Coordinates of C-alpha atoms and ligand atoms in Angstrom, one line a residue:
X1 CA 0.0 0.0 0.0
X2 CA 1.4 3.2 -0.7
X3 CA 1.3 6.9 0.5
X4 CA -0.5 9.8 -0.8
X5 CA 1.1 11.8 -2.8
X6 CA -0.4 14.8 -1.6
X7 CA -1.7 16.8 1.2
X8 CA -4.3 16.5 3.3
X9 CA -7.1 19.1 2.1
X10 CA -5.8 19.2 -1.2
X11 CA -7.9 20.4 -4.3
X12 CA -6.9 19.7 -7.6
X13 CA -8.1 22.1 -10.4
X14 CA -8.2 19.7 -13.4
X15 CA -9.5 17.0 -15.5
X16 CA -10.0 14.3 -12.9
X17 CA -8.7 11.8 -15.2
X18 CA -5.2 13.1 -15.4
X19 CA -4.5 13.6 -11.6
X20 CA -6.4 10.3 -11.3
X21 CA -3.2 9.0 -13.4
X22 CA -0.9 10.7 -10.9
X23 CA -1.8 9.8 -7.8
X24 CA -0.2 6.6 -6.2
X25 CA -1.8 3.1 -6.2
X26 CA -3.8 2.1 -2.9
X27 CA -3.9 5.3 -1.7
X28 CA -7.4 6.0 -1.0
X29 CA -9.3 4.5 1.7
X30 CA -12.8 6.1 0.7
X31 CA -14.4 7.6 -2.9
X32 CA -17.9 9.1 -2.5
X33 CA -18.8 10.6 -5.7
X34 CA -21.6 12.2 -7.8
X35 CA -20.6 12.6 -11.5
X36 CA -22.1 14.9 -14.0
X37 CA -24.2 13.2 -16.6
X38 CA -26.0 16.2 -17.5
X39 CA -23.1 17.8 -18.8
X40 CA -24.1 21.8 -19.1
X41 CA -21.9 22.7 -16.1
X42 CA -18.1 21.0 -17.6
X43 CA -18.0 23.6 -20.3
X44 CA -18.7 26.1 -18.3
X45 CA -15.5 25.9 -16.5
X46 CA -13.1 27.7 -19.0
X47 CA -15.1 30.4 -19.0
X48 CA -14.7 30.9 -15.6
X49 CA -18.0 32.3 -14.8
X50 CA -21.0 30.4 -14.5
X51 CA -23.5 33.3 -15.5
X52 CA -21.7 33.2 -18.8
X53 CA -24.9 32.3 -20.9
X54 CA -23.4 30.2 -23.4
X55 CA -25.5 27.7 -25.4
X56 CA -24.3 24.3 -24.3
X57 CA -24.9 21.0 -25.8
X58 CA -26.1 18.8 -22.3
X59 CA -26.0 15.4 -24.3
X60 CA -22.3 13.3 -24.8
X61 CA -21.1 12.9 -28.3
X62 CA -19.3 10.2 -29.2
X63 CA -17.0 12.7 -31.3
X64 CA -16.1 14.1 -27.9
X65 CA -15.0 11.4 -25.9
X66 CA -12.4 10.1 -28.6
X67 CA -9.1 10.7 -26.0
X68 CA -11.0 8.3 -23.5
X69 CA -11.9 5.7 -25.8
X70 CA -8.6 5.5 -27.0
X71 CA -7.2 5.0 -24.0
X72 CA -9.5 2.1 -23.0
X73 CA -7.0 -0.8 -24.0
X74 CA -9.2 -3.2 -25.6
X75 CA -7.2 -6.5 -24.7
X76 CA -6.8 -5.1 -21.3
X77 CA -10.8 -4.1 -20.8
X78 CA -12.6 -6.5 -22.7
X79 CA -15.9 -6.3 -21.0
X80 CA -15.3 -2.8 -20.8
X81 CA -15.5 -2.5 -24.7
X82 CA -18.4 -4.7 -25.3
X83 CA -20.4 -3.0 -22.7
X84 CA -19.9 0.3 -24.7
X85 CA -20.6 -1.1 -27.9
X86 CA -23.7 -2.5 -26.6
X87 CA -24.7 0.7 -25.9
X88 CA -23.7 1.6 -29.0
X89 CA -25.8 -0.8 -30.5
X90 CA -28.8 0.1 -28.4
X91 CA -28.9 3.7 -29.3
X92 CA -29.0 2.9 -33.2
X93 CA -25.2 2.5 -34.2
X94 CA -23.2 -0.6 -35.4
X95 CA -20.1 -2.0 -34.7
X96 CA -18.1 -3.5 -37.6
X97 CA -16.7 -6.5 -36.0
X98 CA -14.1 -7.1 -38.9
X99 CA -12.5 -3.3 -38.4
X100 CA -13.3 -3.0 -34.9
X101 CA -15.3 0.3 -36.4
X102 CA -17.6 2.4 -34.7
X103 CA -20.5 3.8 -36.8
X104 CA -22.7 5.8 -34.5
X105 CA -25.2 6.2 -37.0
X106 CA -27.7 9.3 -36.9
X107 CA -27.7 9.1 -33.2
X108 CA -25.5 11.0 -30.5
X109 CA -24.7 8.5 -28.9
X110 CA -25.0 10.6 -25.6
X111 CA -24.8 7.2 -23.2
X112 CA -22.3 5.0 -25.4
X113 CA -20.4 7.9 -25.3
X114 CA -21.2 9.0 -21.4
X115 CA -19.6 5.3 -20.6
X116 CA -16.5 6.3 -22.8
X117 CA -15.9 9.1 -20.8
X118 CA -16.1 7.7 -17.4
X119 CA -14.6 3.5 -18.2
X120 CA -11.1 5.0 -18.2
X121 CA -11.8 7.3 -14.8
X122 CA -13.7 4.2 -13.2
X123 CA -10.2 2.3 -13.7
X124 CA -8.3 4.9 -12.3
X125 CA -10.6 4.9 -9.2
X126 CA -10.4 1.2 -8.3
X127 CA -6.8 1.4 -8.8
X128 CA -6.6 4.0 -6.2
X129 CA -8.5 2.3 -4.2
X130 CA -6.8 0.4 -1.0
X131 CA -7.8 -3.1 -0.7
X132 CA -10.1 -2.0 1.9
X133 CA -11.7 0.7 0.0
X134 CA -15.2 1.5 -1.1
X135 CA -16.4 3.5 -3.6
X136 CA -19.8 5.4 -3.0
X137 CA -21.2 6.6 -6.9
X138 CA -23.9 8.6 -7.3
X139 CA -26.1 7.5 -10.6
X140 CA -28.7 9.6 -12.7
X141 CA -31.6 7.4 -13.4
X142 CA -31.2 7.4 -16.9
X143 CA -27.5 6.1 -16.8
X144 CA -28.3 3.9 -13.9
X145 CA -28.3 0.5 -15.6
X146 CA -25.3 1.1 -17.6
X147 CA -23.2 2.3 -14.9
X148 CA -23.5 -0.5 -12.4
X149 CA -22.4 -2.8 -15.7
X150 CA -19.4 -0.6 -15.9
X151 CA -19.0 -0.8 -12.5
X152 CA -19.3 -4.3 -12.6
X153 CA -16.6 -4.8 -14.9
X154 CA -14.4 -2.8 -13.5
X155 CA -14.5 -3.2 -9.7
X156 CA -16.3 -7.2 -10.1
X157 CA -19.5 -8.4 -9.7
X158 CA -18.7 -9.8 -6.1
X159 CA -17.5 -7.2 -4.9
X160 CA -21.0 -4.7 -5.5
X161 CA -22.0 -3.8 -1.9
X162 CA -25.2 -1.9 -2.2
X163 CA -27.4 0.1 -4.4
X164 CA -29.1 2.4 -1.7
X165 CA -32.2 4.8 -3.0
X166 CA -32.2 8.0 -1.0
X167 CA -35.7 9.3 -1.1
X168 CA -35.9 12.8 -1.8
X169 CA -38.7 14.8 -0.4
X170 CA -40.4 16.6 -3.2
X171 CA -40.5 14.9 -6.4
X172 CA -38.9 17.1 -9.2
X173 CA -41.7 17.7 -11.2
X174 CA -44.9 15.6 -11.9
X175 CA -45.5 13.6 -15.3
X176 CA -48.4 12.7 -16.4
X177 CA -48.0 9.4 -18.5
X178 CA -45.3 7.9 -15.6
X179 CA -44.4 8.1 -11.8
X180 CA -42.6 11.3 -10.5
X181 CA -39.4 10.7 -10.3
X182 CA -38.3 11.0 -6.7
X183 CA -34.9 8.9 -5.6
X184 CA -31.6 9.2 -5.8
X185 CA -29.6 5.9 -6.3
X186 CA -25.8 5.4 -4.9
X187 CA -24.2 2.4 -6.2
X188 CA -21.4 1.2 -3.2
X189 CA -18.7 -1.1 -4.4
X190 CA -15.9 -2.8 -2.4
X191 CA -12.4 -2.9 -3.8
X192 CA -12.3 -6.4 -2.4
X193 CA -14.3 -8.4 0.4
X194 CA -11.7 -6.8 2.8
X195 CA -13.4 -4.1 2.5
X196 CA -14.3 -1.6 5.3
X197 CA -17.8 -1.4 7.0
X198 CA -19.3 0.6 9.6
X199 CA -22.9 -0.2 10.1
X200 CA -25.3 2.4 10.2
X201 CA -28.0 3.4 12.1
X202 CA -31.4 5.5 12.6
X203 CA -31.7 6.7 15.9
X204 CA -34.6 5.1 17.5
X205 CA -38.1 7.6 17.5
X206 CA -38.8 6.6 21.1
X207 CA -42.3 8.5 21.1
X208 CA -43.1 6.4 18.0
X209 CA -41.6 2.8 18.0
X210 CA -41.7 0.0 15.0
X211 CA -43.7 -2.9 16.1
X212 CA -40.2 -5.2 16.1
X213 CA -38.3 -2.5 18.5
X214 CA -41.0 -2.6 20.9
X215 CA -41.3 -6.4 21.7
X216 CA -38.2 -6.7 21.9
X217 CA -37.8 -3.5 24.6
X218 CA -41.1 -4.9 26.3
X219 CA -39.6 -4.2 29.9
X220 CA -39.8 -1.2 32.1
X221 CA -37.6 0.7 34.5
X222 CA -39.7 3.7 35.7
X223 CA -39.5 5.7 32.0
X224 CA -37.1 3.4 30.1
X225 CA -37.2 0.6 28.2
X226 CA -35.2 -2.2 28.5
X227 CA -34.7 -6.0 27.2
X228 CA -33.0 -8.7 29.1
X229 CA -29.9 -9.9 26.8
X230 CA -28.0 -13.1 27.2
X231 CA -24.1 -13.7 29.0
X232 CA -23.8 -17.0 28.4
X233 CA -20.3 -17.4 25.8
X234 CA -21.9 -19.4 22.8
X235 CA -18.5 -21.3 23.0
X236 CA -17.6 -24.1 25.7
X237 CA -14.4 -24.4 26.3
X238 CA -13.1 -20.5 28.2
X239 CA -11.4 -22.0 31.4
X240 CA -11.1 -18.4 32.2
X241 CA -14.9 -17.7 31.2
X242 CA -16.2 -20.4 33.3
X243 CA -17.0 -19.6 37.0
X244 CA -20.0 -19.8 39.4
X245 CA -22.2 -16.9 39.5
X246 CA -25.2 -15.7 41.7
X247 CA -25.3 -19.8 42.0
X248 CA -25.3 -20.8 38.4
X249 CA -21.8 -22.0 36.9
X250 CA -21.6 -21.2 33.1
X251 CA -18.9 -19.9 30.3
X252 CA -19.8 -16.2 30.5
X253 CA -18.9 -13.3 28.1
X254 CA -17.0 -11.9 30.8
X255 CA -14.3 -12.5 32.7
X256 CA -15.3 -12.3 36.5
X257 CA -14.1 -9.0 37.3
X258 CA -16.4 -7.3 34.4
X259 CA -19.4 -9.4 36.0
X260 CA -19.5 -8.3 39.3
X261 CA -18.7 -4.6 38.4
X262 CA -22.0 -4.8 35.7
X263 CA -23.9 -6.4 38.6
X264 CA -22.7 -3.4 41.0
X265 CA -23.8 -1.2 38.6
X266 CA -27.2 -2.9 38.6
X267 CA -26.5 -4.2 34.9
X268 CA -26.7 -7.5 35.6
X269 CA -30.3 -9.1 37.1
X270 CA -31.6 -12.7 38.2
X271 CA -35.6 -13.0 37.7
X272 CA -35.4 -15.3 40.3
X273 CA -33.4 -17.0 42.3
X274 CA -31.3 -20.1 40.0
X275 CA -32.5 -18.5 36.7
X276 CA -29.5 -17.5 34.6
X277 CA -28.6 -14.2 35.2
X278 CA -28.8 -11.6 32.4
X279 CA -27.6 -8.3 31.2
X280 CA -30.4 -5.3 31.2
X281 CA -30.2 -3.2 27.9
X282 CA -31.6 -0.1 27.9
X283 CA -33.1 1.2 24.8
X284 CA -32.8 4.9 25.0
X285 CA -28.4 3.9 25.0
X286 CA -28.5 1.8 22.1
X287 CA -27.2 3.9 18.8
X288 CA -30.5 2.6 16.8
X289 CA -32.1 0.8 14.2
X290 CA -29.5 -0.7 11.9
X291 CA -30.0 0.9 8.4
X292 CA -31.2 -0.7 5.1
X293 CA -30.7 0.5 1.5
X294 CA -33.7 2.5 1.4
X295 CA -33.3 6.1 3.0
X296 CA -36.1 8.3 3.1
X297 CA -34.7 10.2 6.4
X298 CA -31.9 12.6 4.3
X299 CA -32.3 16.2 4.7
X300 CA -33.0 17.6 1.6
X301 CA -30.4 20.4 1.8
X302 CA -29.1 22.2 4.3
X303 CA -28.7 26.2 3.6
X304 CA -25.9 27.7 2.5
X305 CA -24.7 30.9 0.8
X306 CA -23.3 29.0 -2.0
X307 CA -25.5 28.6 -5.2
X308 CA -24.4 26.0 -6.8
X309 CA -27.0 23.9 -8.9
X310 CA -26.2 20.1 -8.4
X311 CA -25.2 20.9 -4.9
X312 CA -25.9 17.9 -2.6
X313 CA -26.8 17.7 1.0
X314 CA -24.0 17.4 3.5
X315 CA -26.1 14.7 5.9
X316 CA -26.2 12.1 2.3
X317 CA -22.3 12.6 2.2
X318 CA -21.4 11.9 5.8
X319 CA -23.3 9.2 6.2
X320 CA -21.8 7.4 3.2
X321 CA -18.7 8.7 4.1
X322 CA -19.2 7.0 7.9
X323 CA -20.1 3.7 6.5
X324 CA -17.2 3.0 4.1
X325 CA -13.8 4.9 6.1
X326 CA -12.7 5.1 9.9
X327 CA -11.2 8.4 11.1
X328 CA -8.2 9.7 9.5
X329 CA -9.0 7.9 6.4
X330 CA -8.5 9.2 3.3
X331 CA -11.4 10.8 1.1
X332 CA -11.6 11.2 -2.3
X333 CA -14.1 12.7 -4.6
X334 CA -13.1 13.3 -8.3
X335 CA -16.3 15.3 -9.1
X336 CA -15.9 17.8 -6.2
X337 CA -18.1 20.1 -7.1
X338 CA -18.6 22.6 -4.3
X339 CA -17.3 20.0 -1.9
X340 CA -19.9 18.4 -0.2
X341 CA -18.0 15.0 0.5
X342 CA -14.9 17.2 1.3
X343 CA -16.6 19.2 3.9
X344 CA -18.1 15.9 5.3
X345 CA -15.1 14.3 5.2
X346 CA -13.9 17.5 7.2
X347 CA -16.5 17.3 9.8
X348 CA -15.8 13.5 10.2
X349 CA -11.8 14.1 11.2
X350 CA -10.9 12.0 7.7
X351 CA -8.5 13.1 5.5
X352 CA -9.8 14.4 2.1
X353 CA -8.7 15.2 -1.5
X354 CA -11.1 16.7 -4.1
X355 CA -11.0 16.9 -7.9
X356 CA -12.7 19.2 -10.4
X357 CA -12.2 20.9 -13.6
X358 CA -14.3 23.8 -13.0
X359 CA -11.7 27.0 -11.3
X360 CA -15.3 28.0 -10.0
X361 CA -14.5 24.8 -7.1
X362 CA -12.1 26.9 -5.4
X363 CA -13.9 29.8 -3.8
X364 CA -16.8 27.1 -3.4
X365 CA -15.0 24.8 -1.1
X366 CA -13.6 27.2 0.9
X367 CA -16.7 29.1 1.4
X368 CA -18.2 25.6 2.3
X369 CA -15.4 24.8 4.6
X370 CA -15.7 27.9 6.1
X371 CA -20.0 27.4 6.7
X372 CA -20.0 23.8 7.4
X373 CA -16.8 23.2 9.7
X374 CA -15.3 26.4 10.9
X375 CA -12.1 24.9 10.0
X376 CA -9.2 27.9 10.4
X377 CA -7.5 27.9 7.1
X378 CA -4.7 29.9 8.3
X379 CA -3.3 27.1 10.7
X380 CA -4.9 24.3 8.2
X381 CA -4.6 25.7 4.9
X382 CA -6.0 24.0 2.1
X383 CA -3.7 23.4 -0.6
X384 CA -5.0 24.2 -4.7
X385 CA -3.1 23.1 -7.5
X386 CA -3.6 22.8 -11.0
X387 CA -1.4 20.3 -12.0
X388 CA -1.7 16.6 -11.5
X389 CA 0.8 14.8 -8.9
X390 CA 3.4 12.3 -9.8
X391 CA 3.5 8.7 -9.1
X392 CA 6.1 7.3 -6.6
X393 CA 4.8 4.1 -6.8
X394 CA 5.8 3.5 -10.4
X395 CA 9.9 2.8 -11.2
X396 CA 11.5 4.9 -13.5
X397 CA 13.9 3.4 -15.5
X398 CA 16.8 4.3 -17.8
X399 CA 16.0 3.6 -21.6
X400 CA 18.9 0.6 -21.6
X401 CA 17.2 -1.3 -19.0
X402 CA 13.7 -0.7 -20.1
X403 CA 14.9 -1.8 -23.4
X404 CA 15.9 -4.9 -21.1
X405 CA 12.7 -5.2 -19.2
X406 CA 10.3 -4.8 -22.4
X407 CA 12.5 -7.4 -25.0
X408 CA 11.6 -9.9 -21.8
X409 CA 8.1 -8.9 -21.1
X410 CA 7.1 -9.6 -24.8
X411 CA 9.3 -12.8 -25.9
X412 CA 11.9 -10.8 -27.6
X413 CA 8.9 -9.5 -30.1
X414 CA 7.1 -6.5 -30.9
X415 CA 4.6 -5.3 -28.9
X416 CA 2.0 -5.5 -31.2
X417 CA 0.6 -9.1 -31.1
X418 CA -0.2 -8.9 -34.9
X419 CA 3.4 -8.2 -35.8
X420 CA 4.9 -10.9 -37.7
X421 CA 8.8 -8.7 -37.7
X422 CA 11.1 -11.9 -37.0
X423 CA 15.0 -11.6 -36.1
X424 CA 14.2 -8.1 -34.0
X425 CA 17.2 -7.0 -31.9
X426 CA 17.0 -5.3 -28.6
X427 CA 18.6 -2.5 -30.0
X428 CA 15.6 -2.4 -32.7
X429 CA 12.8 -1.8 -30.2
X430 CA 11.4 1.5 -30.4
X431 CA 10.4 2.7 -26.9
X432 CA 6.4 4.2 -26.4
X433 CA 4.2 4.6 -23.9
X434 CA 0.5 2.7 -23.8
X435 CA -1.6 5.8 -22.2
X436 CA 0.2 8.9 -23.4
X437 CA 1.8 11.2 -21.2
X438 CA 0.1 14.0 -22.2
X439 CA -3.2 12.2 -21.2
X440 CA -1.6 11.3 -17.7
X441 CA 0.3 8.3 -18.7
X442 CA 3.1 7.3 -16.5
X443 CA 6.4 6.4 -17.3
X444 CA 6.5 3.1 -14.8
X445 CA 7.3 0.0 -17.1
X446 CA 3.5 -1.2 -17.2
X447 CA 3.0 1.8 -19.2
X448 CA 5.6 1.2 -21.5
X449 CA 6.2 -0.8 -25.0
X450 CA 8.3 -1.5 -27.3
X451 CA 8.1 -1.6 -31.2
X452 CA 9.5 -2.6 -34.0
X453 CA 10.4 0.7 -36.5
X454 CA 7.9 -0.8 -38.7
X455 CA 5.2 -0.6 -35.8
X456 CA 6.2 2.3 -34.6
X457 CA 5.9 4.2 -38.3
X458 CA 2.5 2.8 -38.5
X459 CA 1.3 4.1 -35.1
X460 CA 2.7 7.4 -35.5
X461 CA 1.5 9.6 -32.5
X462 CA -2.0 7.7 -32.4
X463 CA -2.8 6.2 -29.2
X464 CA -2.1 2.3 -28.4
X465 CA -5.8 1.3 -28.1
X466 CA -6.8 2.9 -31.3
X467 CA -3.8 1.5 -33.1
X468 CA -4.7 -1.6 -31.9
X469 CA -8.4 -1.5 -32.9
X470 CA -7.1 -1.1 -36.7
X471 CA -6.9 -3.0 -39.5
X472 CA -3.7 -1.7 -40.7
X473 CA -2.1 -2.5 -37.4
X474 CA -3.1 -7.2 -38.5
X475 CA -1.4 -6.2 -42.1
X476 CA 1.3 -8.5 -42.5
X477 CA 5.0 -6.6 -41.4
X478 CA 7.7 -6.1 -43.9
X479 CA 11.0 -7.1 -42.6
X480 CA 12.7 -5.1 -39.8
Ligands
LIG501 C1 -22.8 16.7 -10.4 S1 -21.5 17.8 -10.0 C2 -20.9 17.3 -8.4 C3 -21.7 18.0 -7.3 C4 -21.1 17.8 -5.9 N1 -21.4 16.5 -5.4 C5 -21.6 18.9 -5.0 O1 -22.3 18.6 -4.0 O2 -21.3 20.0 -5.3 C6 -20.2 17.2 -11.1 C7 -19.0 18.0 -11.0 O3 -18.0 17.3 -11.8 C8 -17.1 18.3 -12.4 N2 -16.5 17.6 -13.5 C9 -17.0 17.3 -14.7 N3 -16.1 16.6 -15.5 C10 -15.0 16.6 -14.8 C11 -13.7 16.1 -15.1 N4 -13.4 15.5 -16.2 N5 -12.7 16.2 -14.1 C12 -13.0 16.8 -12.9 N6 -14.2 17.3 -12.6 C13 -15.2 17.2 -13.5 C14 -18.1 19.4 -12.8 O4 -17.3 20.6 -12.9 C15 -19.0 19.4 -11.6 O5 -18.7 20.3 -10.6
LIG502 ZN1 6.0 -4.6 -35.1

């Protein structure tokens, strides 16, 4: 696992997928993240000013998202690809399965192309992503579906947590040929099943108890409820746990000492004398009814000075935020926005790091921060930069032994699996990089190839997983 490679309270002004790129492997214990799918407010940003009234296209276009679907190494993201293309397919375009060609057809495209933009991002999350970590991803109903099959293919299908529908209190608008619509859904994901939990829970209502609650708290001590609870160890053999007790001999929970304190403390009762004694649990100390995936109890939105259209509440964020890290944790959202999961993650003592290519971000968090939290930026400062980090994680290595590494890797070939170049010398390999650097690639050895000249000619500057996806690139090689 390695470190951050940035501060605490950092945000990063950019394209998310860039610093994504840069920031060191399992180094995030927590994502909680709401992504744009309605794209108006991205192109605002280098404008600068949100009042700007420009005329904005909201839908994705496939012509758009060309970088990121480039980048999307087909023989490394299979599932990935067919997934898109399915959605390709769906919206009225074709794939030409010979080529590997994307006709779009008449359509935009708008969710074939939405998936494009975010497959490559999703990668970068996981990868960021300790072992432990969980990802919290907030999904617009009409990308719902295909997200969660991204997500699956990304982050596996064991390793979905949750799909929890916040209810929100006033439905947007109301239809009149379907339901309002009137839920938010947040797809959870583990990066494996190590992967943190903290239960959750809805304080009890005691003026207005579910039917369940109030069996189970049937007894009374003046004004409080209480249940009786069991001590008895469910295992056998605790030498230590096994003693005599108000005249019953059992293997108890406790050790002795614990006991008699509890039964001091008038913790502990006997109905009657030789019954098994029992621990009294009061109902107005217990932390509450342990959540399910259906939340209909989230503020709406708490005021603030700040107006900022996709804005969400503060109470949604911290309690994801509570479920999936401990304190200290690290926090990440890549589609900050005005900083919702930051501040949470704030108010929570974790750590946090937020993302976003709008410049408007940075007088929105900090006039969040400063609403939400109090937090004294002079003695904590937040820290702003607008270019991504580099990776510490990844080894650098001279040309020479690259040229080493890489003539090993591939079998002393080409890169490209459809070359046919035969008697290649190390000294012929041409040295590239898979995702290119000006699109965050790294210069660590798994983003590295080599090619034969021939390849390499071919190529030109194009990106590997387009290359790849051509015909020209199966052609039969000359000779080195
Ligand atoms: C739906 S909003 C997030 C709202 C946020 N949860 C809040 O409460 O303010 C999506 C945000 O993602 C940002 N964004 C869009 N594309 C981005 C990208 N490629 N990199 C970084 N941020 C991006 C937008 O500027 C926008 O602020
Ligand atoms: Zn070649």
């Amino acid at each position: 696992m390695a470190e951050p490679n940035w501060n605490n309270r950092t945000l990063f002004v950019a394209d998310n997928v860039r610093v994504l790129r840069g920031m060191n492997s399992e180094s995030v214990d927590c994502i909680a993240t709401d992504p744009p799918f309605n794209k108006k407010r991205i192109f605002n940003a280098p404008l600068g000013s949100r009042q700007a009234e420009q005329r904005f296209d909201d839908r994705w276009r496939w012509d758009e998202v060309t970088d990121e679907w480039q980048d999307l190494i087909a023989t490394d993201h299979p599932a990935i690809k067919e997934i898109i293309e399915a959605a390709v397919v769906i919206e009225g375009g074709s794939i030409d399965h010979r080529t590997g060609k994307i006709d779009t057809g008449r359509v935009r495209n708008s969710i074939a192309a939405y998936l494009a933009y975010m497959a490559p991002r999703l990668v970068e999350m996981h990868r960021v992503l300790k072992p432990t970590g969980v990802l919290f991803m907030q999904c617009d109903t009409e990308a719902n579906a295909y997200l969660r099959l991204l997500l699956d293919a990304v982050f596996g299908r064991r390793n979905f947590i949750n799909e929890i529908t916040r209810r929100r209190v006033e439905a947007k608008s109301y239809p009149t040929r379907r339901l309002p619509a009137n839920s938010d859904t947040i797809l959870a994901y583990g990066k494996s099943n190590k992967h943190k939990w903290n239960s959750s829970f809805e304080p009890y209502d005691l003026a207005n108890l579910d039917e369940k609650t109030e069996r189970q708290y049937d007894l009374w001590d003046g004004a409080r409820r209480y249940t009786l609870d069991n001590l008895v160890h469910p295992e056998g053999n605790r030498p230590n746990l096994t003693y005599e007790f108000l005249g019953v001999t059992r293997v108890w929970r406790w050790e002795r000492e614990r006991m008699e304190a509890a039964y001091e403390a008038g913790r502990v009762v006997q109905t009657a004398p030789g019954n098994v004694p029992r621990y009294k649990r009061y109902l107005d100390e217990q932390p509450g009814r342990k959540r399910d995936d259906i939340w209909d109890d989230v503020v709406q939105l708490e005021t603030s000075e700040l107006d900022w259209d996709t804005r969400k509440p503060l109470s949604l964020y911290k309690r994801l935020i509570e479920c999936g890290s401990d304190e200290g944790d690290m926090v990440l959202d890549p589609f900050a926005g005005c900083a919702t999961a930051c501040v949470a993650a704030e108010d929570l003592q974790r750590k946090w790091v937020g993302i976003d290519i709008d410049p408007v971000a940075e007088e929105a968090t900090y006039i969040r921060l400063r609403e939400a939290t109090g937090l004294n930026m002079t003695e904590q400062p937040v820290t702003v930069r607008k270019s991504p980090p580099r990776r510490q994680d990844v080894q650098r290595v001279p040309d020479d032994k690259l040229r080493d590494v890489l003539w090993n890797r591939q079998g002393r070939l080409c890169a490209n699996p459809y070359c046919d170049a035969e008697n290649l010398r190390k000294v012929d390999l041409q040295l590239d990089h898979r995702i290119p650097k000006v699109r965050g690639g790294e210069d660590g050895v798994m983003n590295r190839i080599g090619l034969c000249g021939n390849c390499n000619a071919r190529k030109g500057s194009k990106a590997w997983g387009l290359f790849l996806d051509e015909e020209r690139a199966k052609l039969p090689h000359k000779k080195v």
